[in-house]
């Protein structure tokens, strides 16, 4: 990531007519994701992986490759999705707990004597809120670190490489500012 040109990164899909055609295919696939859940987005993730792998592994310049070989795009997309799901699983479980406990609040009030307010009922209010704060911190950390893990997986062309933190941590530390900028761009 030594050559970080934000203008080139933002405008490369519109560089020429062929790039615009490929961008149109990606846009159509993303719109199809609203009708057919998950599968088109996995293909788009695979296409993004193909672009990133071309830069990371092959040293190619930033360009929009042809939209072909759907099987390979889906395979790469599922690998990226697997890394995202593994890092995001604690957030998913935490959110299920958070929302599940809030759904219990009306049940607790229905079954309780309206004149009493037990510590258990009080805990239903505060425990989820206390759990939400560490989940937010973990969510931001995952948002910053996940692109590093994904790029390392693509660089090594191996699914497990995304989880070898000792290998990709020095890369993250050396390019901290750039990964933070990527996080800010994604969040905006």
PDB file of N, CA and C in Angstrom, residues 67-130:
ATOM      1  N   UNK A  67     -15.681  -9.581 -16.389  1.00  0.00           N
ATOM      2  CA  UNK A  67     -16.628 -10.278 -15.520  1.00  0.00           C
ATOM      3  C   UNK A  67     -16.886 -11.636 -16.166  1.00  0.00           C
ATOM      4  N   UNK A  68     -16.105 -12.627 -15.750  1.00  0.00           N
ATOM      5  CA  UNK A  68     -16.268 -13.965 -16.316  1.00  0.00           C
ATOM      6  C   UNK A  68     -15.922 -14.995 -15.253  1.00  0.00           C
ATOM      7  N   UNK A  69     -16.120 -16.258 -15.573  1.00  0.00           N
ATOM      8  CA  UNK A  69     -15.855 -17.387 -14.684  1.00  0.00           C
ATOM      9  C   UNK A  69     -16.576 -17.207 -13.357  1.00  0.00           C
ATOM     10  N   UNK A  70     -17.894 -17.313 -13.429  1.00  0.00           N
ATOM     11  CA  UNK A  70     -18.746 -17.120 -12.255  1.00  0.00           C
ATOM     12  C   UNK A  70     -18.381 -18.080 -11.129  1.00  0.00           C
ATOM     13  N   UNK A  71     -17.972 -19.290 -11.471  1.00  0.00           N
ATOM     14  CA  UNK A  71     -17.580 -20.259 -10.439  1.00  0.00           C
ATOM     15  C   UNK A  71     -16.413 -19.769  -9.614  1.00  0.00           C
ATOM     16  N   UNK A  72     -15.419 -19.178 -10.275  1.00  0.00           N
ATOM     17  CA  UNK A  72     -14.258 -18.656  -9.549  1.00  0.00           C
ATOM     18  C   UNK A  72     -14.649 -17.439  -8.709  1.00  0.00           C
ATOM     19  N   UNK A  73     -15.507 -16.591  -9.258  1.00  0.00           N
ATOM     20  CA  UNK A  73     -15.959 -15.423  -8.499  1.00  0.00           C
ATOM     21  C   UNK A  73     -16.710 -15.858  -7.243  1.00  0.00           C
ATOM     22  N   UNK A  74     -17.574 -16.859  -7.382  1.00  0.00           N
ATOM     23  CA  UNK A  74     -18.311 -17.349  -6.219  1.00  0.00           C
ATOM     24  C   UNK A  74     -17.375 -18.006  -5.209  1.00  0.00           C
ATOM     25  N   UNK A  75     -16.393 -18.742  -5.696  1.00  0.00           N
ATOM     26  CA  UNK A  75     -15.440 -19.394  -4.800  1.00  0.00           C
ATOM     27  C   UNK A  75     -14.660 -18.365  -3.979  1.00  0.00           C
ATOM     28  N   UNK A  76     -14.132 -17.351  -4.652  1.00  0.00           N
ATOM     29  CA  UNK A  76     -13.402 -16.284  -3.958  1.00  0.00           C
ATOM     30  C   UNK A  76     -14.327 -15.515  -3.017  1.00  0.00           C
ATOM     31  N   UNK A  77     -15.551 -15.269  -3.472  1.00  0.00           N
ATOM     32  CA  UNK A  77     -16.514 -14.554  -2.634  1.00  0.00           C
ATOM     33  C   UNK A  77     -16.864 -15.327  -1.375  1.00  0.00           C
ATOM     34  N   UNK A  78     -17.027 -16.648  -1.499  1.00  0.00           N
ATOM     35  CA  UNK A  78     -17.332 -17.455  -0.313  1.00  0.00           C
ATOM     36  C   UNK A  78     -16.149 -17.488   0.651  1.00  0.00           C
ATOM     37  N   UNK A  79     -14.930 -17.463   0.120  1.00  0.00           N
ATOM     38  CA  UNK A  79     -13.769 -17.411   1.018  1.00  0.00           C
ATOM     39  C   UNK A  79     -13.762 -16.102   1.794  1.00  0.00           C
ATOM     40  N   UNK A  80     -13.992 -14.989   1.106  1.00  0.00           N
ATOM     41  CA  UNK A  80     -14.053 -13.698   1.796  1.00  0.00           C
ATOM     42  C   UNK A  80     -15.205 -13.680   2.806  1.00  0.00           C
ATOM     43  N   UNK A  81     -16.339 -14.206   2.401  1.00  0.00           N
ATOM     44  CA  UNK A  81     -17.498 -14.239   3.293  1.00  0.00           C
ATOM     45  C   UNK A  81     -17.202 -15.093   4.521  1.00  0.00           C
ATOM     46  N   UNK A  82     -16.462 -16.174   4.345  1.00  0.00           N
ATOM     47  CA  UNK A  82     -16.095 -17.024   5.475  1.00  0.00           C
ATOM     48  C   UNK A  82     -15.239 -16.288   6.485  1.00  0.00           C
ATOM     49  N   UNK A  83     -14.273 -15.517   6.004  1.00  0.00           N
ATOM     50  CA  UNK A  83     -13.429 -14.730   6.911  1.00  0.00           C
ATOM     51  C   UNK A  83     -14.281 -13.676   7.620  1.00  0.00           C
ATOM     52  N   UNK A  84     -15.150 -13.014   6.874  1.00  0.00           N
ATOM     53  CA  UNK A  84     -16.015 -12.002   7.480  1.00  0.00           C
ATOM     54  C   UNK A  84     -16.940 -12.615   8.524  1.00  0.00           C
ATOM     55  N   UNK A  85     -17.494 -13.773   8.215  1.00  0.00           N
ATOM     56  CA  UNK A  85     -18.399 -14.430   9.145  1.00  0.00           C
ATOM     57  C   UNK A  85     -17.675 -14.875  10.412  1.00  0.00           C
ATOM     58  N   UNK A  86     -16.450 -15.378  10.251  1.00  0.00           N
ATOM     59  CA  UNK A  86     -15.692 -15.824  11.429  1.00  0.00           C
ATOM     60  C   UNK A  86     -15.365 -14.651  12.347  1.00  0.00           C
ATOM     61  N   UNK A  87     -14.927 -13.533  11.771  1.00  0.00           N
ATOM     62  CA  UNK A  87     -14.621 -12.364  12.595  1.00  0.00           C
ATOM     63  C   UNK A  87     -15.894 -11.710  13.132  1.00  0.00           C
ATOM     64  N   UNK A  88     -16.988 -11.817  12.395  1.00  0.00           N
ATOM     65  CA  UNK A  88     -18.229 -11.177  12.812  1.00  0.00           C
ATOM     66  C   UNK A  88     -19.120 -12.023  13.691  1.00  0.00           C
ATOM     67  N   UNK A  89     -18.804 -13.309  13.855  1.00  0.00           N
ATOM     68  CA  UNK A  89     -19.655 -14.199  14.654  1.00  0.00           C
ATOM     69  C   UNK A  89     -19.878 -13.691  16.082  1.00  0.00           C
ATOM     70  N   UNK A  90     -18.847 -13.199  16.779  1.00  0.00           N
ATOM     71  CA  UNK A  90     -19.123 -12.664  18.120  1.00  0.00           C
ATOM     72  C   UNK A  90     -20.108 -11.492  18.107  1.00  0.00           C
ATOM     73  N   UNK A  91     -20.062 -10.679  17.059  1.00  0.00           N
ATOM     74  CA  UNK A  91     -21.023  -9.575  16.960  1.00  0.00           C
ATOM     75  C   UNK A  91     -22.436 -10.101  16.727  1.00  0.00           C
ATOM     76  N   UNK A  92     -22.551 -11.105  15.886  1.00  0.00           N
ATOM     77  CA  UNK A  92     -23.869 -11.671  15.607  1.00  0.00           C
ATOM     78  C   UNK A  92     -24.455 -12.283  16.870  1.00  0.00           C
ATOM     79  N   UNK A  93     -23.646 -13.044  17.578  1.00  0.00           N
ATOM     80  CA  UNK A  93     -24.111 -13.664  18.828  1.00  0.00           C
ATOM     81  C   UNK A  93     -24.457 -12.596  19.863  1.00  0.00           C
ATOM     82  N   UNK A  94     -23.611 -11.570  19.959  1.00  0.00           N
ATOM     83  CA  UNK A  94     -23.883 -10.484  20.902  1.00  0.00           C
ATOM     84  C   UNK A  94     -25.161  -9.737  20.572  1.00  0.00           C
ATOM     85  N   UNK A  95     -25.396  -9.493  19.291  1.00  0.00           N
ATOM     86  CA  UNK A  95     -26.628  -8.797  18.904  1.00  0.00           C
ATOM     87  C   UNK A  95     -27.854  -9.657  19.157  1.00  0.00           C
ATOM     88  N   UNK A  96     -27.740 -10.961  18.933  1.00  0.00           N
ATOM     89  CA  UNK A  96     -28.867 -11.849  19.249  1.00  0.00           C
ATOM     90  C   UNK A  96     -29.181 -11.802  20.738  1.00  0.00           C
ATOM     91  N   UNK A  97     -28.145 -11.818  21.570  1.00  0.00           N
ATOM     92  CA  UNK A  97     -28.349 -11.712  23.022  1.00  0.00           C
ATOM     93  C   UNK A  97     -28.967 -10.366  23.376  1.00  0.00           C
ATOM     94  N   UNK A  98     -28.429  -9.300  22.791  1.00  0.00           N
ATOM     95  CA  UNK A  98     -28.894  -7.947  23.073  1.00  0.00           C
ATOM     96  C   UNK A  98     -30.378  -7.801  22.749  1.00  0.00           C
ATOM     97  N   UNK A  99     -30.759  -8.147  21.519  1.00  0.00           N
ATOM     98  CA  UNK A  99     -32.152  -7.989  21.112  1.00  0.00           C
ATOM     99  C   UNK A  99     -33.055  -8.992  21.813  1.00  0.00           C
ATOM    100  N   UNK A 100     -32.559 -10.197  22.036  1.00  0.00           N
ATOM    101  CA  UNK A 100     -33.347 -11.194  22.748  1.00  0.00           C
ATOM    102  C   UNK A 100     -33.679 -10.751  24.158  1.00  0.00           C
ATOM    103  N   UNK A 101     -32.704 -10.167  24.840  1.00  0.00           N
ATOM    104  CA  UNK A 101     -32.964  -9.705  26.207  1.00  0.00           C
ATOM    105  C   UNK A 101     -33.927  -8.529  26.221  1.00  0.00           C
ATOM    106  N   UNK A 102     -33.872  -7.674  25.215  1.00  0.00           N
ATOM    107  CA  UNK A 102     -34.835  -6.580  25.158  1.00  0.00           C
ATOM    108  C   UNK A 102     -36.239  -7.072  24.855  1.00  0.00           C
ATOM    109  N   UNK A 103     -36.346  -8.173  24.139  1.00  0.00           N
ATOM    110  CA  UNK A 103     -37.667  -8.747  23.877  1.00  0.00           C
ATOM    111  C   UNK A 103     -38.271  -9.346  25.145  1.00  0.00           C
ATOM    112  N   UNK A 104     -37.413  -9.676  26.126  1.00  0.00           N
ATOM    113  CA  UNK A 104     -37.910 -10.243  27.382  1.00  0.00           C
ATOM    114  C   UNK A 104     -38.478  -9.180  28.327  1.00  0.00           C
ATOM    115  N   UNK A 105     -38.154  -7.933  28.125  1.00  0.00           N
ATOM    116  CA  UNK A 105     -38.614  -6.874  29.028  1.00  0.00           C
ATOM    117  C   UNK A 105     -40.148  -6.815  29.101  1.00  0.00           C
ATOM    118  N   UNK A 106     -40.870  -6.791  27.977  1.00  0.00           N
ATOM    119  CA  UNK A 106     -42.339  -6.770  28.098  1.00  0.00           C
ATOM    120  C   UNK A 106     -42.882  -8.016  28.786  1.00  0.00           C
ATOM    121  N   UNK A 107     -42.264  -9.165  28.519  1.00  0.00           N
ATOM    122  CA  UNK A 107     -42.711 -10.401  29.163  1.00  0.00           C
ATOM    123  C   UNK A 107     -42.506 -10.302  30.677  1.00  0.00           C
ATOM    124  N   UNK A 108     -41.380  -9.740  31.085  1.00  0.00           N
ATOM    125  CA  UNK A 108     -41.102  -9.595  32.518  1.00  0.00           C
ATOM    126  C   UNK A 108     -42.118  -8.674  33.185  1.00  0.00           C
ATOM    127  N   UNK A 109     -42.512  -7.617  32.506  1.00  0.00           N
ATOM    128  CA  UNK A 109     -43.493  -6.703  33.093  1.00  0.00           C
ATOM    129  C   UNK A 109     -44.884  -7.311  33.134  1.00  0.00           C
ATOM    130  N   UNK A 110     -45.206  -8.153  32.176  1.00  0.00           N
ATOM    131  CA  UNK A 110     -46.519  -8.804  32.179  1.00  0.00           C
ATOM    132  C   UNK A 110     -46.620  -9.796  33.328  1.00  0.00           C
ATOM    133  N   UNK A 111     -45.547 -10.544  33.544  1.00  0.00           N
ATOM    134  CA  UNK A 111     -45.587 -11.584  34.567  1.00  0.00           C
ATOM    135  C   UNK A 111     -45.319 -11.047  35.968  1.00  0.00           C
ATOM    136  N   UNK A 112     -44.760  -9.874  36.099  1.00  0.00           N
ATOM    137  CA  UNK A 112     -44.442  -9.297  37.415  1.00  0.00           C
ATOM    138  C   UNK A 112     -45.662  -8.601  38.002  1.00  0.00           C
ATOM    139  N   UNK A 113     -45.634  -8.477  39.278  1.00  0.00           N
ATOM    140  CA  UNK A 113     -46.628  -7.674  39.968  1.00  0.00           C
ATOM    141  C   UNK A 113     -46.326  -6.217  39.629  1.00  0.00           C
ATOM    142  N   UNK A 114     -47.310  -5.474  39.146  1.00  0.00           N
ATOM    143  CA  UNK A 114     -47.036  -4.097  38.722  1.00  0.00           C
ATOM    144  C   UNK A 114     -46.493  -3.213  39.833  1.00  0.00           C
ATOM    145  N   UNK A 115     -46.704  -3.576  41.079  1.00  0.00           N
ATOM    146  CA  UNK A 115     -46.232  -2.754  42.182  1.00  0.00           C
ATOM    147  C   UNK A 115     -44.813  -3.092  42.612  1.00  0.00           C
ATOM    148  N   UNK A 116     -44.253  -4.160  42.054  1.00  0.00           N
ATOM    149  CA  UNK A 116     -42.896  -4.542  42.457  1.00  0.00           C
ATOM    150  C   UNK A 116     -41.942  -4.387  41.278  1.00  0.00           C
ATOM    151  N   UNK A 117     -40.746  -4.053  41.613  1.00  0.00           N
ATOM    152  CA  UNK A 117     -39.699  -3.893  40.594  1.00  0.00           C
ATOM    153  C   UNK A 117     -38.490  -4.666  41.099  1.00  0.00           C
ATOM    154  N   UNK A 118     -38.331  -5.893  40.631  1.00  0.00           N
ATOM    155  CA  UNK A 118     -37.298  -6.787  41.150  1.00  0.00           C
ATOM    156  C   UNK A 118     -35.940  -6.488  40.524  1.00  0.00           C
ATOM    157  N   UNK A 119     -34.884  -6.931  41.171  1.00  0.00           N
ATOM    158  CA  UNK A 119     -33.549  -6.758  40.578  1.00  0.00           C
ATOM    159  C   UNK A 119     -33.411  -7.465  39.224  1.00  0.00           C
ATOM    160  N   UNK A 120     -34.139  -8.559  39.043  1.00  0.00           N
ATOM    161  CA  UNK A 120     -34.089  -9.249  37.748  1.00  0.00           C
ATOM    162  C   UNK A 120     -34.654  -8.394  36.632  1.00  0.00           C
ATOM    163  N   UNK A 121     -35.731  -7.702  36.920  1.00  0.00           N
ATOM    164  CA  UNK A 121     -36.325  -6.804  35.923  1.00  0.00           C
ATOM    165  C   UNK A 121     -35.386  -5.641  35.635  1.00  0.00           C
ATOM    166  N   UNK A 122     -34.770  -5.132  36.676  1.00  0.00           N
ATOM    167  CA  UNK A 122     -33.805  -4.050  36.508  1.00  0.00           C
ATOM    168  C   UNK A 122     -32.608  -4.504  35.672  1.00  0.00           C
ATOM    169  N   UNK A 123     -32.172  -5.750  35.872  1.00  0.00           N
ATOM    170  CA  UNK A 123     -31.047  -6.296  35.109  1.00  0.00           C
ATOM    171  C   UNK A 123     -31.377  -6.401  33.625  1.00  0.00           C
ATOM    172  N   UNK A 124     -32.660  -6.653  33.313  1.00  0.00           N
ATOM    173  CA  UNK A 124     -33.054  -6.725  31.904  1.00  0.00           C
ATOM    174  C   UNK A 124     -32.819  -5.398  31.184  1.00  0.00           C
ATOM    175  N   UNK A 125     -32.832  -4.299  31.944  1.00  0.00           N
ATOM    176  CA  UNK A 125     -32.566  -3.001  31.336  1.00  0.00           C
ATOM    177  C   UNK A 125     -31.077  -2.744  31.150  1.00  0.00           C
ATOM    178  N   UNK A 126     -30.266  -3.054  32.161  1.00  0.00           N
ATOM    179  CA  UNK A 126     -28.885  -2.611  32.171  1.00  0.00           C
ATOM    180  C   UNK A 126     -27.871  -3.617  31.618  1.00  0.00           C
ATOM    181  N   UNK A 127     -28.114  -4.901  31.753  1.00  0.00           N
ATOM    182  CA  UNK A 127     -27.149  -5.884  31.244  1.00  0.00           C
ATOM    183  C   UNK A 127     -26.961  -5.766  29.727  1.00  0.00           C
ATOM    184  N   UNK A 128     -28.036  -5.653  28.938  1.00  0.00           N
ATOM    185  CA  UNK A 128     -27.810  -5.492  27.498  1.00  0.00           C
ATOM    186  C   UNK A 128     -27.039  -4.225  27.152  1.00  0.00           C
ATOM    187  N   UNK A 129     -27.307  -3.158  27.886  1.00  0.00           N
ATOM    188  CA  UNK A 129     -26.576  -1.916  27.605  1.00  0.00           C
ATOM    189  C   UNK A 129     -25.096  -2.055  27.949  1.00  0.00           C
ATOM    190  N   UNK A 130     -24.795  -2.756  29.034  1.00  0.00           N
ATOM    191  CA  UNK A 130     -23.394  -2.986  29.390  1.00  0.00           C
ATOM    192  C   UNK A 130     -22.703  -3.884  28.366  1.00  0.00           C
TER     193      UNK A 130
END
